[in-house]
mmCIF file of C-alpha atoms in Angstrom:
data_model
loop_
_atom_site.group_PDB
_atom_site.id
_atom_site.type_symbol
_atom_site.label_atom_id
_atom_site.label_comp_id
_atom_site.label_asym_id
_atom_site.label_seq_id
_atom_site.Cartn_x
_atom_site.Cartn_y
_atom_site.Cartn_z
ATOM 1 C CA UNK N 1 -0.030 -0.005 0.014
ATOM 2 C CA UNK N 2 1.087 3.614 -0.600
ATOM 3 C CA UNK N 3 2.382 5.350 2.522
ATOM 4 C CA UNK N 4 3.451 8.712 1.008
ATOM 5 C CA UNK N 5 2.765 10.745 -2.099
ATOM 6 C CA UNK N 6 4.939 13.633 -3.338
ATOM 7 C CA UNK N 7 3.445 16.225 -5.657
ATOM 8 C CA UNK N 8 4.992 19.241 -7.304
ATOM 9 C CA UNK N 9 6.229 18.429 -10.826
ATOM 10 C CA UNK N 10 4.073 19.717 -13.659
ATOM 11 C CA UNK N 11 5.039 17.075 -16.250
ATOM 12 C CA UNK N 12 6.025 13.388 -16.401
ATOM 13 C CA UNK N 13 8.609 12.250 -13.909
ATOM 14 C CA UNK N 14 11.530 10.486 -15.587
ATOM 15 C CA UNK N 15 13.667 9.287 -12.689
ATOM 16 C CA UNK N 16 13.590 9.123 -8.886
ATOM 17 C CA UNK N 17 16.618 8.373 -6.712
ATOM 18 C CA UNK N 18 16.979 8.211 -2.892
ATOM 19 C CA UNK N 19 19.956 9.881 -1.295
ATOM 20 C CA UNK N 20 22.639 7.611 0.184
ATOM 21 C CA UNK N 21 21.150 7.933 3.697
ATOM 22 C CA UNK N 22 17.600 7.548 2.493
ATOM 23 C CA UNK N 23 16.382 10.847 3.957
ATOM 24 C CA UNK N 24 15.911 12.678 0.672
ATOM 25 C CA UNK N 25 14.613 11.913 -2.764
ATOM 26 C CA UNK N 26 15.838 13.467 -6.081
ATOM 27 C CA UNK N 27 13.424 13.495 -8.998
ATOM 28 C CA UNK N 28 13.652 14.838 -12.519
ATOM 29 C CA UNK N 29 10.910 15.556 -15.004
ATOM 30 C CA UNK N 30 9.727 16.611 -18.414
ATOM 31 C CA UNK N 31 9.163 20.042 -16.806
ATOM 32 C CA UNK N 32 12.956 20.603 -17.167
ATOM 33 C CA UNK N 33 13.562 20.601 -13.344
ATOM 34 C CA UNK N 34 15.116 18.509 -10.652
ATOM 35 C CA UNK N 35 13.384 18.460 -7.197
ATOM 36 C CA UNK N 36 14.776 17.441 -3.856
ATOM 37 C CA UNK N 37 12.286 16.062 -1.370
ATOM 38 C CA UNK N 38 12.333 15.329 2.319
ATOM 39 C CA UNK N 39 11.124 11.757 2.798
ATOM 40 C CA UNK N 40 9.949 12.502 6.336
ATOM 41 C CA UNK N 41 7.899 15.603 5.617
ATOM 42 C CA UNK N 42 7.138 15.037 1.903
ATOM 43 C CA UNK N 43 8.077 18.677 1.348
ATOM 44 C CA UNK N 44 10.115 19.805 -1.704
ATOM 45 C CA UNK N 45 13.216 21.393 -0.278
ATOM 46 C CA UNK N 46 14.874 22.577 -3.476
ATOM 47 C CA UNK N 47 13.863 23.048 -7.125
ATOM 48 C CA UNK N 48 16.878 23.038 -9.479
ATOM 49 C CA UNK N 49 16.404 24.653 -12.860
ATOM 50 C CA UNK N 50 18.871 25.259 -15.648
ATOM 51 C CA UNK N 51 18.317 22.480 -18.228
ATOM 52 C CA UNK N 52 16.613 23.621 -21.404
ATOM 53 C CA UNK N 53 14.818 20.356 -22.171
ATOM 54 C CA UNK N 54 13.492 17.183 -20.470
ATOM 55 C CA UNK N 55 15.754 15.961 -17.642
ATOM 56 C CA UNK N 56 16.165 12.256 -18.274
ATOM 57 C CA UNK N 57 18.248 11.176 -15.282
ATOM 58 C CA UNK N 58 19.544 12.209 -11.884
ATOM 59 C CA UNK N 59 22.079 10.558 -9.612
ATOM 60 C CA UNK N 60 23.407 11.345 -6.152
ATOM 61 C CA UNK N 61 27.159 11.852 -5.603
ATOM 62 C CA UNK N 62 28.259 9.056 -3.357
ATOM 63 C CA UNK N 63 31.538 10.771 -2.312
ATOM 64 C CA UNK N 64 30.711 14.462 -1.557
ATOM 65 C CA UNK N 65 34.236 15.118 -0.256
ATOM 66 C CA UNK N 66 35.603 14.291 -3.697
ATOM 67 C CA UNK N 67 33.336 16.903 -5.265
ATOM 68 C CA UNK N 68 34.351 19.427 -2.604
ATOM 69 C CA UNK N 69 37.966 18.834 -3.628
ATOM 70 C CA UNK N 70 37.459 19.119 -7.363
ATOM 71 C CA UNK N 71 35.271 22.233 -7.144
ATOM 72 C CA UNK N 72 37.623 24.112 -4.759
ATOM 73 C CA UNK N 73 39.024 27.320 -6.410
ATOM 74 C CA UNK N 74 42.436 26.338 -5.111
ATOM 75 C CA UNK N 75 42.645 22.983 -6.918
ATOM 76 C CA UNK N 76 44.563 23.000 -10.147
ATOM 77 C CA UNK N 77 42.604 22.167 -13.320
ATOM 78 C CA UNK N 78 39.321 22.812 -11.584
ATOM 79 C CA UNK N 79 37.769 25.825 -9.979
ATOM 80 C CA UNK N 80 34.661 26.595 -8.053
ATOM 81 C CA UNK N 81 31.324 27.745 -9.326
ATOM 82 C CA UNK N 82 31.886 30.821 -11.429
ATOM 83 C CA UNK N 83 30.374 33.825 -9.679
ATOM 84 C CA UNK N 84 31.257 36.235 -12.497
ATOM 85 C CA UNK N 85 27.984 36.855 -14.346
ATOM 86 C CA UNK N 86 29.897 38.041 -17.400
ATOM 87 C CA UNK N 87 31.757 34.763 -17.842
ATOM 88 C CA UNK N 88 30.205 32.659 -20.547
ATOM 89 C CA UNK N 89 33.249 30.817 -21.765
ATOM 90 C CA UNK N 90 33.452 27.172 -22.713
ATOM 91 C CA UNK N 91 36.931 25.606 -22.442
ATOM 92 C CA UNK N 92 36.521 23.006 -25.184
ATOM 93 C CA UNK N 93 33.628 21.355 -27.055
ATOM 94 C CA UNK N 94 34.005 18.286 -24.844
ATOM 95 C CA UNK N 95 34.362 20.070 -21.568
ATOM 96 C CA UNK N 96 32.809 22.564 -19.284
ATOM 97 C CA UNK N 97 30.364 25.371 -19.676
ATOM 98 C CA UNK N 98 30.935 27.508 -16.606
ATOM 99 C CA UNK N 99 27.907 28.516 -14.611
ATOM 100 C CA UNK N 100 26.732 31.653 -16.441
ATOM 101 C CA UNK N 101 23.087 31.693 -15.385
ATOM 102 C CA UNK N 102 23.578 33.013 -11.870
ATOM 103 C CA UNK N 103 21.963 36.173 -10.634
ATOM 104 C CA UNK N 104 23.283 38.617 -8.034
ATOM 105 C CA UNK N 105 22.277 36.642 -4.987
ATOM 106 C CA UNK N 106 24.397 33.711 -6.182
ATOM 107 C CA UNK N 107 21.532 31.448 -7.128
ATOM 108 C CA UNK N 108 21.023 30.082 -10.666
ATOM 109 C CA UNK N 109 18.128 31.728 -12.534
ATOM 110 C CA UNK N 110 14.873 29.954 -11.709
ATOM 111 C CA UNK N 111 16.297 27.821 -8.781
ATOM 112 C CA UNK N 112 14.136 27.783 -5.672
ATOM 113 C CA UNK N 113 15.394 26.820 -2.214
ATOM 114 C CA UNK N 114 12.056 26.357 -0.544
ATOM 115 C CA UNK N 115 13.044 25.150 2.884
ATOM 116 C CA UNK N 116 15.921 26.008 5.228
ATOM 117 C CA UNK N 117 19.391 24.625 4.322
ATOM 118 C CA UNK N 118 19.672 20.830 4.311
ATOM 119 C CA UNK N 119 22.884 20.718 6.403
ATOM 120 C CA UNK N 120 25.715 18.547 5.135
ATOM 121 C CA UNK N 121 27.105 19.047 1.640
ATOM 122 C CA UNK N 122 24.999 17.156 -0.952
ATOM 123 C CA UNK N 123 25.406 16.931 -4.681
ATOM 124 C CA UNK N 124 23.466 15.462 -7.592
ATOM 125 C CA UNK N 125 24.312 15.125 -11.284
ATOM 126 C CA UNK N 126 21.667 15.389 -13.964
ATOM 127 C CA UNK N 127 21.520 14.515 -17.686
ATOM 128 C CA UNK N 128 19.129 16.021 -20.183
ATOM 129 C CA UNK N 129 17.761 16.022 -23.670
ATOM 130 C CA UNK N 130 19.521 19.367 -24.043
ATOM 131 C CA UNK N 131 22.666 17.120 -24.377
ATOM 132 C CA UNK N 132 24.343 18.492 -21.261
ATOM 133 C CA UNK N 133 25.212 17.111 -17.821
ATOM 134 C CA UNK N 134 25.005 19.343 -14.824
ATOM 135 C CA UNK N 135 26.509 19.014 -11.320
ATOM 136 C CA UNK N 136 24.507 20.628 -8.615
ATOM 137 C CA UNK N 137 25.133 21.611 -5.021
ATOM 138 C CA UNK N 138 21.837 20.668 -3.422
ATOM 139 C CA UNK N 139 22.372 22.720 -0.220
ATOM 140 C CA UNK N 140 22.768 26.003 -2.104
ATOM 141 C CA UNK N 141 20.943 25.307 -5.332
ATOM 142 C CA UNK N 142 23.973 26.257 -7.368
ATOM 143 C CA UNK N 143 24.883 24.594 -10.598
ATOM 144 C CA UNK N 144 28.625 24.038 -10.113
ATOM 145 C CA UNK N 145 29.433 23.232 -13.743
ATOM 146 C CA UNK N 146 28.112 21.869 -17.002
ATOM 147 C CA UNK N 147 29.668 19.086 -19.064
ATOM 148 C CA UNK N 148 29.252 19.342 -22.841
ATOM 149 C CA UNK N 149 30.174 16.795 -25.445
ATOM 150 C CA UNK N 150 27.263 14.460 -26.233
ATOM 151 C CA UNK N 151 25.506 15.044 -29.613
ATOM 152 C CA UNK N 152 22.139 13.764 -28.482
ATOM 153 C CA UNK N 153 19.951 13.096 -25.472
ATOM 154 C CA UNK N 154 21.794 12.041 -22.271
ATOM 155 C CA UNK N 155 19.958 8.971 -20.982
ATOM 156 C CA UNK N 156 21.890 7.646 -17.923
ATOM 157 C CA UNK N 157 24.579 8.647 -15.470
ATOM 158 C CA UNK N 158 26.665 6.602 -13.029
ATOM 159 C CA UNK N 159 29.611 7.613 -10.764
ATOM 160 C CA UNK N 160 32.742 5.521 -10.516
ATOM 161 C CA UNK N 161 32.874 4.033 -7.037
ATOM 162 C CA UNK N 162 35.783 6.265 -6.088
ATOM 163 C CA UNK N 163 33.779 9.337 -7.116
ATOM 164 C CA UNK N 164 36.377 11.009 -9.384
ATOM 165 C CA UNK N 165 34.866 9.867 -12.687
ATOM 166 C CA UNK N 166 31.304 10.186 -14.063
ATOM 167 C CA UNK N 167 30.060 8.010 -16.868
ATOM 168 C CA UNK N 168 27.253 8.958 -19.190
ATOM 169 C CA UNK N 169 25.183 7.131 -21.825
ATOM 170 C CA UNK N 170 23.423 8.880 -24.643
ATOM 171 C CA UNK N 171 21.433 8.630 -27.811
ATOM 172 C CA UNK N 172 24.542 9.485 -29.792
ATOM 173 C CA UNK N 173 25.431 5.769 -29.318
ATOM 174 C CA UNK N 174 28.390 6.561 -27.032
ATOM 175 C CA UNK N 175 29.388 6.287 -23.409
ATOM 176 C CA UNK N 176 31.565 9.094 -22.160
ATOM 177 C CA UNK N 177 33.901 8.998 -19.146
ATOM 178 C CA UNK N 178 34.272 12.443 -17.484
ATOM 179 C CA UNK N 179 37.205 13.479 -15.332
ATOM 180 C CA UNK N 180 35.501 15.687 -12.719
ATOM 181 C CA UNK N 181 38.732 17.272 -11.423
ATOM 182 C CA UNK N 182 39.689 18.640 -14.836
ATOM 183 C CA UNK N 183 36.070 18.737 -16.082
ATOM 184 C CA UNK N 184 36.922 17.019 -19.356
ATOM 185 C CA UNK N 185 35.753 14.048 -21.311
ATOM 186 C CA UNK N 186 38.533 11.611 -20.604
ATOM 187 C CA UNK N 187 37.374 8.844 -22.971
ATOM 188 C CA UNK N 188 34.580 8.266 -25.480
ATOM 189 C CA UNK N 189 33.375 4.718 -26.149
ATOM 190 C CA UNK N 190 31.561 3.942 -29.403
ATOM 191 C CA UNK N 191 29.394 1.678 -27.411
ATOM 192 C CA UNK N 192 26.501 0.563 -29.588
ATOM 193 C CA UNK N 193 24.949 0.800 -33.067
ATOM 194 C CA UNK N 194 21.816 2.548 -31.648
ATOM 195 C CA UNK N 195 20.881 4.723 -28.658
ATOM 196 C CA UNK N 196 22.544 3.731 -25.365
ATOM 197 C CA UNK N 197 19.598 3.682 -23.008
ATOM 198 C CA UNK N 198 21.056 2.273 -19.796
ATOM 199 C CA UNK N 199 24.317 2.109 -17.914
ATOM 200 C CA UNK N 200 25.626 0.745 -14.675
ATOM 201 C CA UNK N 201 28.859 -0.055 -12.874
ATOM 202 C CA UNK N 202 29.632 -3.512 -11.549
ATOM 203 C CA UNK N 203 31.718 -2.795 -8.436
ATOM 204 C CA UNK N 204 32.867 -6.393 -8.043
ATOM 205 C CA UNK N 205 34.372 -6.846 -11.517
ATOM 206 C CA UNK N 206 35.151 -3.890 -12.092
ATOM 207 C CA UNK N 207 33.295 -3.268 -15.328
ATOM 208 C CA UNK N 208 30.660 -1.123 -16.922
ATOM 209 C CA UNK N 209 27.443 -2.623 -18.322
ATOM 210 C CA UNK N 210 25.479 -0.936 -21.094
ATOM 211 C CA UNK N 211 22.187 -1.618 -22.861
ATOM 212 C CA UNK N 212 20.945 -0.244 -26.131
ATOM 213 C CA UNK N 213 18.015 0.039 -28.553
ATOM 214 C CA UNK N 214 20.175 -2.275 -30.735
ATOM 215 C CA UNK N 215 18.945 -5.053 -28.499
ATOM 216 C CA UNK N 216 22.366 -5.877 -27.059
ATOM 217 C CA UNK N 217 23.974 -5.703 -23.645
ATOM 218 C CA UNK N 218 27.694 -5.054 -23.463
ATOM 219 C CA UNK N 219 30.220 -5.396 -20.626
ATOM 220 C CA UNK N 220 33.227 -3.092 -20.663
ATOM 221 C CA UNK N 221 36.505 -3.666 -18.826
ATOM 222 C CA UNK N 222 37.293 -0.609 -16.730
ATOM 223 C CA UNK N 223 40.842 -1.530 -15.655
#
């Protein structure tokens, strides 16, 4: 039987993920937004907006300290969330679009922090039909950076167990491996002959498993 219902999205919900400790839910939707919910109260704590199309997937960062390290302004090759509203630069085609949609109070345009701060540092990554991947600081509502490189819808995301790499699957038939410290696409796999619709990491192997519209499942050695 249903014990709780969460309402707030205005379009289809594409993905729902519990936080590592189970106290929060992250959801993404055709309404272009990501919402963070309190499981206990059923209240929406944060609405994250920035994607320009349907948000297909959302995933919690399992190692927040790793993200803190790679987004610190003092770490070489990285840098924190850009607070210069005039900065719109993109380092390379397969890299980072710095946060350029912030307003004077430091919040991304359209982002709503509905409840009081959530406490400990929390991060999610989202993938969208706008072909981008965004990394979000849930406690502030800030989009820390945007990863650009896919040529079609981003369908699925998974973090490497150590938290330093992010893998993405897309309708451009590829899987991309992203180096979060340098915010670059480290490797592109021509994974399938059709859309790559699903992706996961086998922590025991280690290997990555992909599935596609081409009706095949493939296992990739990650060593």
